[in-house]
Coordinates of C-alpha atoms in Angstrom, one line a residue:
M1 CA 37.5 129.6 102.5
L2 CA 39.2 133.1 102.0
T3 CA 38.1 136.3 103.7
W4 CA 40.7 138.1 101.6
E5 CA 40.2 139.7 98.2
A6 CA 43.6 141.1 97.3
T7 CA 47.1 141.6 98.7
G8 CA 50.7 142.0 97.6
V9 CA 53.5 139.7 97.2
G10 CA 55.9 141.6 99.6
S11 CA 58.6 143.8 98.1
H12 CA 58.1 147.6 97.3
P13 CA 60.3 150.2 95.6
G14 CA 62.2 153.0 97.4
K15 CA 63.5 153.3 100.9
D16 CA 60.5 154.9 102.9
H17 CA 59.4 152.1 105.0
L18 CA 56.6 154.2 106.7
E19 CA 55.1 155.3 103.2
A20 CA 55.2 151.7 102.0
A21 CA 53.2 150.6 105.0
R22 CA 50.7 153.4 104.5
V23 CA 50.3 152.3 100.8
V24 CA 49.7 148.8 101.8
F25 CA 47.0 149.6 104.5
G26 CA 45.3 152.0 102.1
E27 CA 45.3 149.8 98.9
V28 CA 44.7 146.3 100.2
P29 CA 42.9 146.7 103.5
G30 CA 41.5 143.2 103.4
L31 CA 44.9 141.6 103.8
P32 CA 47.7 144.2 104.3
Y33 CA 51.2 142.9 104.8
L34 CA 54.6 143.9 106.1
P35 CA 56.4 145.4 103.0
E36 CA 60.0 144.8 102.2
L37 CA 62.3 147.5 100.6
P38 CA 65.4 145.7 99.1
A39 CA 66.6 149.0 97.6
R40 CA 68.0 149.9 101.0
G41 CA 70.9 147.5 100.3
V42 CA 72.5 144.7 102.4
G43 CA 70.2 143.2 104.8
A44 CA 67.0 144.4 103.2
D45 CA 67.1 141.9 100.5
M46 CA 65.0 138.7 100.7
V47 CA 67.8 136.5 101.9
G48 CA 69.3 139.0 104.3
R49 CA 66.0 140.0 105.8
T50 CA 65.0 136.4 106.5
A51 CA 68.5 135.5 107.9
A52 CA 67.9 138.2 110.5
L53 CA 65.2 136.0 111.9
L54 CA 67.3 132.8 112.3
V55 CA 68.1 131.6 115.8
D56 CA 71.6 130.6 116.5
L57 CA 72.7 130.7 112.8
P58 CA 74.4 134.1 112.3
V59 CA 75.3 135.0 108.8
E60 CA 77.5 137.6 107.0
V61 CA 78.2 138.8 103.4
Q62 CA 81.1 137.4 101.4
P63 CA 82.0 138.3 97.8
S64 CA 80.0 135.2 96.8
G65 CA 76.9 136.2 98.9
W66 CA 75.5 135.3 102.3
R67 CA 77.5 132.8 104.4
L68 CA 77.2 131.3 107.9
T69 CA 79.5 132.7 110.5
D70 CA 80.5 132.1 114.0
R71 CA 79.0 135.2 115.5
P72 CA 76.7 138.1 114.5
G73 CA 78.6 140.8 112.8
R74 CA 77.9 144.1 111.0
D75 CA 75.8 142.5 108.2
H76 CA 73.6 140.7 110.6
R77 CA 73.0 143.8 112.7
R78 CA 72.2 145.7 109.7
A79 CA 69.6 143.3 108.7
V80 CA 68.1 143.3 112.2
D81 CA 67.9 147.0 112.2
H82 CA 66.1 147.1 108.8
L83 CA 63.5 144.8 110.1
R84 CA 63.1 146.7 113.3
R85 CA 62.5 149.9 111.4
D86 CA 60.0 148.1 109.2
L87 CA 58.1 146.9 112.3
D88 CA 58.1 150.4 113.7
G89 CA 56.6 151.7 110.4
L90 CA 53.9 148.9 110.4
E91 CA 52.9 149.8 113.9
E92 CA 52.6 153.5 113.1
A93 CA 50.6 152.9 110.0
G94 CA 48.4 150.1 111.3
H95 CA 47.9 151.0 115.0
A96 CA 44.2 151.1 114.7
Y97 CA 43.9 148.1 112.2
E98 CA 41.9 145.0 113.0
G99 CA 41.9 142.0 110.8
P100 CA 44.4 139.5 109.3
L101 CA 47.9 140.6 108.3
K102 CA 50.5 138.8 106.1
V103 CA 54.3 138.5 106.7
Q104 CA 56.8 137.1 104.2
V105 CA 60.0 135.3 104.7
C106 CA 62.2 133.4 102.4
G107 CA 61.3 129.7 102.5
P108 CA 63.8 127.2 103.7
W109 CA 64.7 125.6 100.3
T110 CA 65.4 129.0 98.6
L111 CA 67.4 130.1 101.6
A112 CA 69.4 127.0 101.7
G113 CA 70.2 127.5 97.9
A114 CA 71.5 131.0 98.7
V115 CA 73.3 130.8 101.9
E116 CA 76.8 129.0 102.1
L117 CA 78.2 126.9 104.9
R118 CA 81.1 128.3 106.7
H119 CA 83.7 126.5 104.8
G120 CA 82.1 124.7 101.8
D121 CA 79.2 124.7 99.4
K122 CA 75.6 126.0 99.8
M123 CA 73.6 124.8 102.7
L124 CA 71.4 123.0 100.1
S125 CA 74.2 120.4 99.6
D126 CA 74.0 119.2 103.2
H127 CA 70.6 117.5 104.4
G128 CA 71.6 118.0 108.1
A129 CA 72.4 121.6 107.4
V130 CA 69.0 122.1 105.8
R131 CA 67.3 120.5 108.8
D132 CA 69.1 122.8 111.2
L133 CA 68.2 125.8 109.0
T134 CA 64.5 124.8 108.9
A135 CA 64.3 124.4 112.7
S136 CA 66.1 127.7 113.2
L137 CA 63.8 129.5 110.7
A138 CA 60.7 128.0 112.2
Q139 CA 61.7 129.3 115.7
G140 CA 62.6 132.8 114.2
V141 CA 59.3 133.0 112.4
A142 CA 57.4 132.1 115.5
D143 CA 59.2 134.9 117.4
H144 CA 58.6 137.3 114.5
V145 CA 54.9 136.5 114.6
A146 CA 54.7 137.1 118.2
E147 CA 56.5 140.4 117.8
V148 CA 53.9 141.5 115.2
R149 CA 51.0 140.5 117.3
R150 CA 52.5 142.4 120.2
R151 CA 52.8 145.6 118.2
L152 CA 49.5 145.3 116.5
P153 CA 47.1 143.9 119.1
G154 CA 44.1 144.3 116.6
V155 CA 45.6 141.7 114.2
T156 CA 43.2 138.7 114.2
E157 CA 45.5 136.3 112.3
V158 CA 49.0 136.4 111.0
V159 CA 49.2 134.8 107.6
L160 CA 52.7 133.4 106.9
Q161 CA 54.0 133.5 103.3
L162 CA 57.0 131.4 102.5
D163 CA 58.8 132.8 99.3
E164 CA 60.2 129.8 97.5
P165 CA 61.2 130.9 94.0
G166 CA 64.1 128.4 94.2
L167 CA 62.0 125.3 95.1
P168 CA 61.5 124.1 91.6
G169 CA 65.2 124.3 90.9
A170 CA 65.9 122.4 94.1
L171 CA 63.5 119.7 93.1
A172 CA 64.9 119.5 89.6
G173 CA 68.6 119.5 90.6
T174 CA 69.4 122.7 88.7
V175 CA 70.7 124.8 91.5
P176 CA 74.4 125.6 90.8
T177 CA 77.2 124.7 93.3
A178 CA 79.0 127.6 95.1
S179 CA 81.7 127.3 92.4
G180 CA 79.2 127.6 89.6
F181 CA 80.8 124.7 87.7
G182 CA 78.3 122.0 88.9
R183 CA 74.8 121.4 90.0
L184 CA 73.6 120.3 93.4
A185 CA 71.7 117.0 93.6
A186 CA 67.9 117.1 93.3
V187 CA 66.0 117.2 96.6
E188 CA 63.7 114.4 97.4
E189 CA 60.1 115.5 97.6
W190 CA 59.5 114.0 101.0
R191 CA 62.2 116.2 102.6
V192 CA 60.3 119.4 101.2
E193 CA 57.1 118.1 102.5
E194 CA 58.6 117.4 105.9
S195 CA 60.1 120.9 106.1
L196 CA 56.9 122.7 105.2
R197 CA 55.1 121.1 108.0
A198 CA 57.3 122.9 110.3
F199 CA 55.5 126.1 109.6
P200 CA 52.0 126.9 110.7
D201 CA 49.6 126.8 107.7
P202 CA 51.8 128.8 105.3
V203 CA 51.1 130.2 101.9
V204 CA 53.9 129.3 99.5
H205 CA 54.7 131.9 97.0
C206 CA 56.6 130.7 93.8
C207 CA 57.0 133.1 90.9
A208 CA 58.8 130.4 88.7
P209 CA 57.6 127.8 86.3
A210 CA 57.0 124.2 87.4
V211 CA 55.3 125.0 90.8
P212 CA 55.0 121.6 92.6
Y213 CA 51.2 121.8 93.2
A214 CA 50.9 118.2 94.1
L215 CA 53.7 118.3 96.6
L216 CA 52.4 121.4 98.3
R217 CA 48.9 119.8 98.5
R218 CA 50.4 116.7 100.2
A219 CA 52.4 119.0 102.6
G220 CA 49.0 120.5 103.7
V221 CA 49.9 124.2 103.0
R222 CA 47.3 126.7 103.3
G223 CA 47.6 128.3 99.9
V224 CA 49.8 128.9 96.9
S225 CA 50.8 132.2 95.3
V226 CA 51.8 132.1 91.8
D227 CA 52.0 134.4 88.6
A228 CA 48.9 133.6 86.4
S229 CA 51.0 133.9 83.2
L230 CA 53.3 130.9 84.3
V231 CA 50.4 128.5 85.0
R232 CA 50.8 126.0 82.3
R233 CA 48.0 123.9 80.9
R234 CA 49.7 120.7 81.9
D235 CA 49.9 121.9 85.5
E236 CA 46.0 122.5 85.6
D237 CA 45.1 119.0 86.7
S238 CA 47.4 119.2 89.8
L239 CA 46.4 122.7 90.5
G240 CA 42.8 121.7 90.3
E241 CA 43.3 118.8 92.8
A242 CA 44.9 121.2 95.2
V243 CA 42.1 123.8 94.9
E244 CA 39.6 120.9 95.3
A245 CA 41.4 120.0 98.4
G246 CA 40.7 123.4 99.8
M247 CA 44.0 125.2 99.1
A248 CA 43.7 128.9 98.6
L249 CA 45.0 130.4 95.4
L250 CA 46.7 133.7 95.3
L251 CA 46.8 134.6 91.7
G252 CA 49.2 137.2 90.2
V253 CA 47.3 139.2 87.5
V254 CA 49.2 142.4 87.1
P255 CA 52.9 142.9 86.1
G256 CA 55.3 143.8 88.9
T257 CA 56.9 146.5 86.9
D258 CA 55.5 149.7 85.3
T259 CA 53.0 149.3 82.5
R260 CA 49.7 150.7 81.6
L261 CA 47.1 149.0 83.7
P262 CA 43.7 148.1 82.0
G263 CA 40.3 148.3 83.7
P264 CA 39.2 145.8 86.5
D265 CA 37.3 143.5 84.2
V266 CA 40.5 142.9 82.1
V267 CA 42.8 142.5 85.1
A268 CA 40.2 139.9 86.5
K269 CA 40.1 138.0 83.2
P270 CA 43.0 135.6 83.9
A271 CA 41.4 134.4 87.1
L272 CA 38.0 134.0 85.5
E273 CA 39.4 132.1 82.6
L274 CA 41.5 129.8 84.8
W275 CA 38.6 129.0 87.0
R276 CA 36.4 128.0 84.1
R277 CA 39.1 125.7 82.8
L278 CA 39.5 124.1 86.2
G279 CA 35.7 123.5 86.2
F280 CA 34.7 124.9 89.6
P281 CA 31.5 126.5 90.4
P282 CA 31.5 130.5 89.9
D283 CA 30.3 131.0 93.5
R284 CA 33.6 129.5 94.9
L285 CA 35.8 131.9 92.9
S286 CA 36.0 134.9 95.2
R287 CA 35.9 132.6 98.3
Q288 CA 39.1 130.7 97.2
V289 CA 41.0 133.1 95.1
A290 CA 42.8 136.3 95.9
L291 CA 44.5 138.6 93.4
T292 CA 48.1 139.9 93.6
P293 CA 50.7 141.4 91.5
A294 CA 52.5 138.8 89.5
C295 CA 55.6 139.1 91.8
G296 CA 57.2 141.7 94.1
L297 CA 57.0 145.4 93.2
A298 CA 60.6 146.3 94.0
G299 CA 61.3 147.1 90.4
A300 CA 58.4 149.3 89.9
S301 CA 57.9 153.0 90.5
P302 CA 56.1 154.1 93.8
A303 CA 53.1 155.3 91.7
Y304 CA 52.8 152.1 89.9
A305 CA 53.2 150.0 93.1
R306 CA 50.2 151.9 94.6
A307 CA 48.2 151.5 91.4
A308 CA 49.0 147.9 90.9
L309 CA 47.7 147.0 94.4
G310 CA 44.5 149.1 93.9
A311 CA 44.0 147.4 90.5
C312 CA 44.1 144.0 92.2
R313 CA 41.6 145.1 94.8
K314 CA 39.2 146.5 92.2
A315 CA 39.5 143.4 90.1
A316 CA 38.8 141.2 93.1
Q317 CA 35.5 143.1 93.5
V318 CA 34.7 141.8 89.9
L319 CA 35.3 138.3 91.0
R320 CA 33.0 138.7 93.9
E321 CA 30.2 140.6 92.0
D322 CA 30.3 138.9 88.6
P323 CA 32.1 135.5 89.1
E324 CA 30.6 134.3 85.8
G325 CA 32.2 137.1 83.8
E326 CA 29.0 138.4 82.3
R327 CA 29.9 142.0 82.4
R328 CA 31.3 143.4 79.1
E329 CA 35.1 144.0 79.3
R330 CA 36.1 147.7 79.3

Protein backbone atom coordinates (compact mmCIF):
# COMPACT_ATOMS: atom_id res chain seq x y z
CA MET A 1 0.00 0.00 0.00
CA LEU A 2 1.04 3.60 -0.60
CA THR A 3 3.03 5.71 1.78
CA TRP A 4 2.63 8.69 -0.58
CA GLU A 5 -0.19 11.24 -0.39
CA ALA A 6 0.39 13.53 -3.34
CA THR A 7 2.87 14.20 -6.10
CA GLY A 8 3.13 15.84 -9.51
CA VAL A 9 3.07 14.39 -12.99
CA GLY A 10 6.42 15.84 -14.04
CA SER A 11 6.57 18.98 -16.18
CA HIS A 12 6.82 22.54 -14.82
CA PRO A 13 6.67 26.02 -16.38
CA GLY A 14 9.65 28.28 -16.89
CA LYS A 15 13.36 27.62 -17.25
CA ASP A 16 14.66 27.76 -13.66
CA HIS A 17 15.42 24.13 -12.81
CA LEU A 18 16.59 24.90 -9.28
CA GLU A 19 13.44 26.84 -8.37
CA ALA A 20 11.27 24.05 -9.81
CA ALA A 21 13.08 21.51 -7.64
CA ARG A 22 12.59 23.69 -4.55
CA VAL A 23 8.87 23.96 -5.29
CA VAL A 24 8.58 20.18 -5.59
CA PHE A 25 10.35 19.44 -2.31
CA GLY A 26 8.34 22.14 -0.56
CA GLU A 27 4.86 21.30 -1.83
CA VAL A 28 4.85 17.49 -2.17
CA PRO A 29 7.40 16.31 0.38
CA GLY A 30 5.85 12.83 0.59
CA LEU A 31 6.84 11.98 -2.99
CA PRO A 32 8.96 14.70 -4.60
CA TYR A 33 10.13 14.20 -8.16
CA LEU A 34 12.65 15.37 -10.74
CA PRO A 35 10.80 18.21 -12.53
CA GLU A 36 10.95 18.67 -16.31
CA LEU A 37 11.06 22.12 -17.96
CA PRO A 38 10.18 21.76 -21.65
CA ALA A 39 10.09 25.55 -22.17
CA ARG A 40 13.89 25.44 -22.46
CA GLY A 41 13.50 24.02 -25.96
CA VAL A 42 15.00 21.15 -27.90
CA GLY A 43 16.15 18.34 -25.64
CA ALA A 44 14.04 19.48 -22.69
CA ASP A 45 10.82 18.10 -24.19
CA MET A 46 9.48 14.72 -23.09
CA VAL A 47 10.85 12.82 -26.10
CA GLY A 48 14.24 14.52 -26.27
CA ARG A 49 14.79 14.29 -22.54
CA THR A 50 14.18 10.55 -22.55
CA ALA A 51 16.18 10.05 -25.73
CA ALA A 52 19.16 11.42 -23.80
CA LEU A 53 19.00 8.29 -21.64
CA LEU A 54 19.06 5.80 -24.51
CA VAL A 55 22.10 3.53 -24.69
CA ASP A 56 23.68 3.20 -28.16
CA LEU A 57 20.69 4.78 -29.90
CA PRO A 58 21.60 8.45 -30.56
CA VAL A 59 18.96 10.77 -31.95
CA GLU A 60 18.80 14.13 -33.70
CA VAL A 61 16.10 16.61 -34.63
CA GLN A 62 14.84 16.73 -38.21
CA PRO A 63 12.03 18.94 -39.59
CA SER A 64 9.63 16.06 -38.92
CA GLY A 65 10.83 15.55 -35.33
CA TRP A 66 13.26 13.26 -33.54
CA ARG A 67 15.07 10.62 -35.62
CA LEU A 68 17.71 7.97 -34.99
CA THR A 69 21.16 8.89 -36.22
CA ASP A 70 24.55 7.23 -36.54
CA ARG A 71 26.35 9.18 -33.84
CA PRO A 72 25.52 11.67 -31.06
CA GLY A 73 25.32 15.24 -32.30
CA ARG A 74 24.38 18.70 -31.07
CA ASP A 75 20.75 17.85 -30.27
CA HIS A 76 21.71 14.81 -28.26
CA ARG A 77 24.36 16.74 -26.33
CA ARG A 78 21.87 19.51 -25.59
CA ALA A 79 19.40 17.00 -24.13
CA VAL A 80 22.14 15.43 -22.00
CA ASP A 81 23.20 18.87 -20.75
CA HIS A 82 19.61 19.77 -19.78
CA LEU A 83 19.27 16.56 -17.79
CA ARG A 84 22.62 17.07 -16.07
CA ARG A 85 21.59 20.56 -14.96
CA ASP A 86 18.29 19.19 -13.69
CA LEU A 87 20.13 16.62 -11.62
CA ASP A 88 22.39 19.35 -10.25
CA GLY A 89 19.30 21.30 -9.16
CA LEU A 90 17.75 18.21 -7.65
CA GLU A 91 20.90 17.52 -5.68
CA GLU A 92 21.08 21.06 -4.36
CA ALA A 93 17.41 21.30 -3.40
CA GLY A 94 17.18 17.79 -1.95
CA HIS A 95 20.61 17.25 -0.42
CA ALA A 96 19.13 16.56 3.03
CA TYR A 97 16.04 14.70 1.81
CA GLU A 98 15.24 11.20 3.04
CA GLY A 99 12.39 9.20 1.54
CA PRO A 100 11.05 8.07 -1.85
CA LEU A 101 11.64 10.08 -5.02
CA LYS A 102 9.93 9.84 -8.41
CA VAL A 103 11.55 10.12 -11.83
CA GLN A 104 9.63 10.26 -15.13
CA VAL A 105 10.62 9.04 -18.59
CA CYS A 106 8.70 8.73 -21.83
CA GLY A 107 7.47 5.13 -22.07
CA PRO A 108 8.65 2.87 -24.90
CA TRP A 109 5.39 2.95 -26.91
CA THR A 110 4.94 6.71 -26.87
CA LEU A 111 8.65 7.08 -27.64
CA ALA A 112 8.42 4.59 -30.53
CA GLY A 113 5.48 6.55 -31.93
CA ALA A 114 7.48 9.79 -31.86
CA VAL A 115 10.99 8.81 -32.97
CA GLU A 116 11.66 7.93 -36.62
CA LEU A 117 14.00 5.29 -37.96
CA ARG A 118 17.11 6.53 -39.79
CA HIS A 119 15.58 6.08 -43.24
CA GLY A 120 11.92 5.29 -42.92
CA ASP A 121 8.84 5.43 -40.80
CA LYS A 122 8.41 5.70 -37.05
CA MET A 123 10.04 3.10 -34.84
CA LEU A 124 6.55 1.91 -33.93
CA SER A 125 6.24 0.43 -37.42
CA ASP A 126 9.05 -2.08 -36.77
CA HIS A 127 8.67 -4.67 -33.96
CA GLY A 128 12.41 -5.32 -33.91
CA ALA A 129 13.15 -1.62 -33.57
CA VAL A 130 10.72 -1.35 -30.66
CA ARG A 131 12.43 -4.28 -28.92
CA ASP A 132 15.81 -2.59 -29.35
CA LEU A 133 14.37 0.70 -28.12
CA THR A 134 12.86 -0.94 -25.04
CA ALA A 135 16.12 -2.65 -24.13
CA SER A 136 18.10 0.55 -24.65
CA LEU A 137 15.63 2.55 -22.57
CA ALA A 138 15.59 -0.03 -19.77
CA GLN A 139 19.38 0.14 -19.49
CA GLY A 140 19.34 3.93 -19.68
CA VAL A 141 16.72 4.12 -16.94
CA ALA A 142 18.78 1.81 -14.72
CA ASP A 143 21.80 4.08 -15.19
CA HIS A 144 19.65 7.16 -14.51
CA VAL A 145 18.26 5.70 -11.29
CA ALA A 146 21.76 4.82 -10.13
CA GLU A 147 22.85 8.42 -10.78
CA VAL A 148 19.90 9.78 -8.78
CA ARG A 149 20.77 7.48 -5.87
CA ARG A 150 24.41 8.55 -6.00
CA ARG A 151 23.49 12.23 -5.87
CA LEU A 152 20.81 11.83 -3.18
CA PRO A 153 21.98 9.08 -0.79
CA GLY A 154 19.02 9.70 1.51
CA VAL A 155 16.55 8.47 -1.12
CA THR A 156 15.02 5.24 0.13
CA GLU A 157 13.31 4.30 -3.13
CA VAL A 158 13.23 5.61 -6.69
CA VAL A 159 9.71 5.36 -8.12
CA LEU A 160 9.78 5.09 -11.92
CA GLN A 161 6.96 6.70 -13.91
CA LEU A 162 6.57 5.77 -17.57
CA ASP A 163 4.71 8.49 -19.47
CA GLU A 164 2.53 6.73 -22.05
CA PRO A 165 -0.01 9.19 -23.48
CA GLY A 166 0.45 7.49 -26.85
CA LEU A 167 -0.25 3.95 -25.64
CA PRO A 168 -4.03 3.91 -26.30
CA GLY A 169 -3.41 5.10 -29.86
CA ALA A 170 -0.75 2.44 -30.45
CA LEU A 171 -3.17 -0.25 -29.27
CA ALA A 172 -6.03 1.14 -31.36
CA GLY A 173 -3.99 1.58 -34.54
CA THR A 174 -4.56 5.33 -34.75
CA VAL A 175 -0.92 6.54 -34.71
CA PRO A 176 -0.19 8.30 -38.03
CA THR A 177 2.66 7.21 -40.25
CA ALA A 178 5.60 9.55 -40.75
CA SER A 179 3.98 10.85 -43.94
CA GLY A 180 0.72 11.53 -42.14
CA PHE A 181 -1.30 9.86 -44.90
CA GLY A 182 -1.80 6.50 -43.20
CA ARG A 183 -2.04 4.83 -39.82
CA LEU A 184 0.36 2.34 -38.26
CA ALA A 185 -0.98 -1.13 -37.50
CA ALA A 186 -2.39 -1.72 -34.03
CA VAL A 187 0.07 -3.19 -31.55
CA GLU A 188 -0.79 -6.54 -29.97
CA GLU A 189 -1.39 -6.34 -26.23
CA TRP A 190 1.11 -9.08 -25.44
CA ARG A 191 3.90 -6.98 -26.92
CA VAL A 192 3.03 -4.10 -24.61
CA GLU A 193 2.84 -6.36 -21.58
CA GLU A 194 6.23 -7.86 -22.41
CA SER A 195 7.84 -4.45 -22.81
CA LEU A 196 6.52 -3.09 -19.53
CA ARG A 197 8.05 -6.01 -17.65
CA ALA A 198 11.48 -4.72 -18.70
CA PHE A 199 11.12 -1.90 -16.15
CA PRO A 200 11.18 -2.32 -12.35
CA ASP A 201 7.70 -1.82 -10.82
CA PRO A 202 6.73 1.22 -12.90
CA VAL A 203 3.83 3.60 -12.48
CA VAL A 204 2.32 4.18 -15.93
CA HIS A 205 0.97 7.68 -16.56
CA CYS A 206 -1.61 8.10 -19.31
CA CYS A 207 -3.50 11.39 -19.57
CA ALA A 208 -5.61 10.14 -22.48
CA PRO A 209 -8.97 8.35 -22.74
CA ALA A 210 -9.17 4.57 -23.01
CA VAL A 211 -6.42 3.72 -20.53
CA PRO A 212 -5.82 -0.08 -20.86
CA TYR A 213 -6.28 -0.92 -17.18
CA ALA A 214 -6.62 -4.68 -17.71
CA LEU A 215 -3.45 -4.81 -19.77
CA LEU A 216 -1.53 -2.84 -17.15
CA ARG A 217 -2.79 -5.17 -14.43
CA ARG A 218 -1.65 -8.22 -16.37
CA ALA A 219 1.73 -6.60 -16.95
CA GLY A 220 2.13 -6.26 -13.19
CA VAL A 221 2.79 -2.52 -13.09
CA ARG A 222 2.91 -0.92 -9.69
CA GLY A 223 0.39 1.81 -10.37
CA VAL A 224 -1.48 3.85 -12.92
CA SER A 225 -1.62 7.65 -13.09
CA VAL A 226 -4.70 9.09 -14.82
CA ASP A 227 -6.81 12.22 -15.16
CA ALA A 228 -9.90 11.69 -12.99
CA SER A 229 -12.08 13.56 -15.48
CA LEU A 230 -11.22 11.02 -18.20
CA VAL A 231 -12.14 7.90 -16.20
CA ARG A 232 -15.24 6.64 -18.00
CA ARG A 233 -17.98 4.68 -16.28
CA ARG A 234 -17.44 1.78 -18.67
CA ASP A 235 -13.79 1.63 -17.56
CA GLU A 236 -14.60 1.32 -13.87
CA ASP A 237 -14.92 -2.46 -13.79
CA SER A 238 -11.42 -2.98 -15.21
CA LEU A 239 -10.05 -0.18 -13.02
CA GLY A 240 -11.66 -1.79 -9.99
CA GLU A 241 -10.06 -5.14 -10.83
CA ALA A 242 -6.67 -3.43 -11.06
CA VAL A 243 -7.17 -1.72 -7.69
CA GLU A 244 -8.38 -4.99 -6.15
CA ALA A 245 -5.17 -6.62 -7.37
CA GLY A 246 -3.20 -4.02 -5.40
CA MET A 247 -2.36 -1.49 -8.10
CA ALA A 248 -1.81 2.04 -6.83
CA LEU A 249 -3.96 4.81 -8.31
CA LEU A 250 -2.47 8.26 -8.85
CA LEU A 251 -5.50 10.36 -9.61
CA GLY A 252 -5.35 13.75 -11.32
CA VAL A 253 -7.80 16.06 -9.56
CA VAL A 254 -6.77 19.64 -10.42
CA PRO A 255 -6.32 21.13 -13.91
CA GLY A 256 -2.83 21.46 -15.34
CA THR A 257 -3.36 25.08 -16.39
CA ASP A 258 -4.33 28.16 -14.39
CA THR A 259 -7.74 28.26 -12.85
CA ARG A 260 -9.26 29.19 -9.52
CA LEU A 261 -8.66 26.31 -7.15
CA PRO A 262 -11.43 25.34 -4.70
CA GLY A 263 -10.92 24.17 -1.13
CA PRO A 264 -9.38 20.80 -0.23
CA ASP A 265 -12.75 19.06 0.28
CA VAL A 266 -13.86 19.93 -3.25
CA VAL A 267 -10.50 18.94 -4.75
CA ALA A 268 -10.74 15.58 -2.99
CA LYS A 269 -14.34 14.96 -4.14
CA PRO A 270 -13.57 13.13 -7.45
CA ALA A 271 -11.41 10.62 -5.59
CA LEU A 272 -14.05 10.07 -2.90
CA GLU A 273 -16.82 9.60 -5.44
CA LEU A 274 -14.81 7.23 -7.64
CA TRP A 275 -13.84 5.16 -4.61
CA ARG A 276 -17.48 4.84 -3.57
CA ARG A 277 -18.49 3.73 -7.07
CA LEU A 278 -15.72 1.14 -7.10
CA GLY A 279 -17.09 -0.20 -3.83
CA PHE A 280 -13.91 -0.39 -1.78
CA PRO A 281 -13.72 0.21 2.00
CA PRO A 282 -13.03 3.85 2.94
CA ASP A 283 -10.04 2.89 5.07
CA ARG A 284 -8.20 1.70 1.95
CA LEU A 285 -8.60 5.01 0.13
CA SER A 286 -5.63 6.95 1.47
CA ARG A 287 -3.46 3.82 1.42
CA GLN A 288 -3.98 3.14 -2.26
CA VAL A 289 -4.74 6.52 -3.85
CA ALA A 290 -2.42 9.50 -4.27
CA LEU A 291 -3.51 12.82 -5.74
CA THR A 292 -1.83 14.73 -8.57
CA PRO A 293 -2.60 17.43 -11.10
CA ALA A 294 -4.52 16.09 -14.10
CA CYS A 295 -1.40 16.25 -16.27
CA GLY A 296 1.89 18.13 -16.45
CA LEU A 297 2.13 21.77 -15.39
CA ALA A 298 4.24 23.09 -18.28
CA GLY A 299 1.36 25.26 -19.51
CA ALA A 300 0.67 26.83 -16.12
CA SER A 301 2.11 29.92 -14.48
CA PRO A 302 4.80 29.31 -11.82
CA ALA A 303 2.44 30.54 -9.09
CA TYR A 304 -0.31 28.19 -10.21
CA ALA A 305 2.09 25.23 -10.44
CA ARG A 306 3.02 25.74 -6.81
CA ALA A 307 -0.62 26.19 -5.78
CA ALA A 308 -1.77 23.10 -7.70
CA LEU A 309 0.74 20.85 -5.96
CA GLY A 310 -0.20 22.33 -2.60
CA ALA A 311 -3.89 21.78 -3.34
CA CYS A 312 -3.24 18.10 -4.09
CA ARG A 313 -1.33 17.69 -0.82
CA LYS A 314 -4.10 19.34 1.24
CA ALA A 315 -6.80 17.30 -0.50
CA ALA A 316 -4.85 14.12 0.22
CA GLN A 317 -5.05 15.00 3.90
CA VAL A 318 -8.84 15.02 3.51
CA LEU A 319 -8.71 11.48 2.10
CA ARG A 320 -6.69 10.38 5.10
CA GLU A 321 -8.71 12.19 7.77
CA ASP A 322 -12.21 11.88 6.29
CA PRO A 323 -12.28 8.91 3.86
CA GLU A 324 -16.07 8.68 4.00
CA GLY A 325 -16.52 12.30 2.94
CA GLU A 326 -18.55 13.32 5.97
CA ARG A 327 -17.09 16.81 6.21
CA ARG A 328 -19.19 19.52 4.67
CA GLU A 329 -17.69 20.87 1.43
CA ARG A 330 -16.39 24.38 1.57
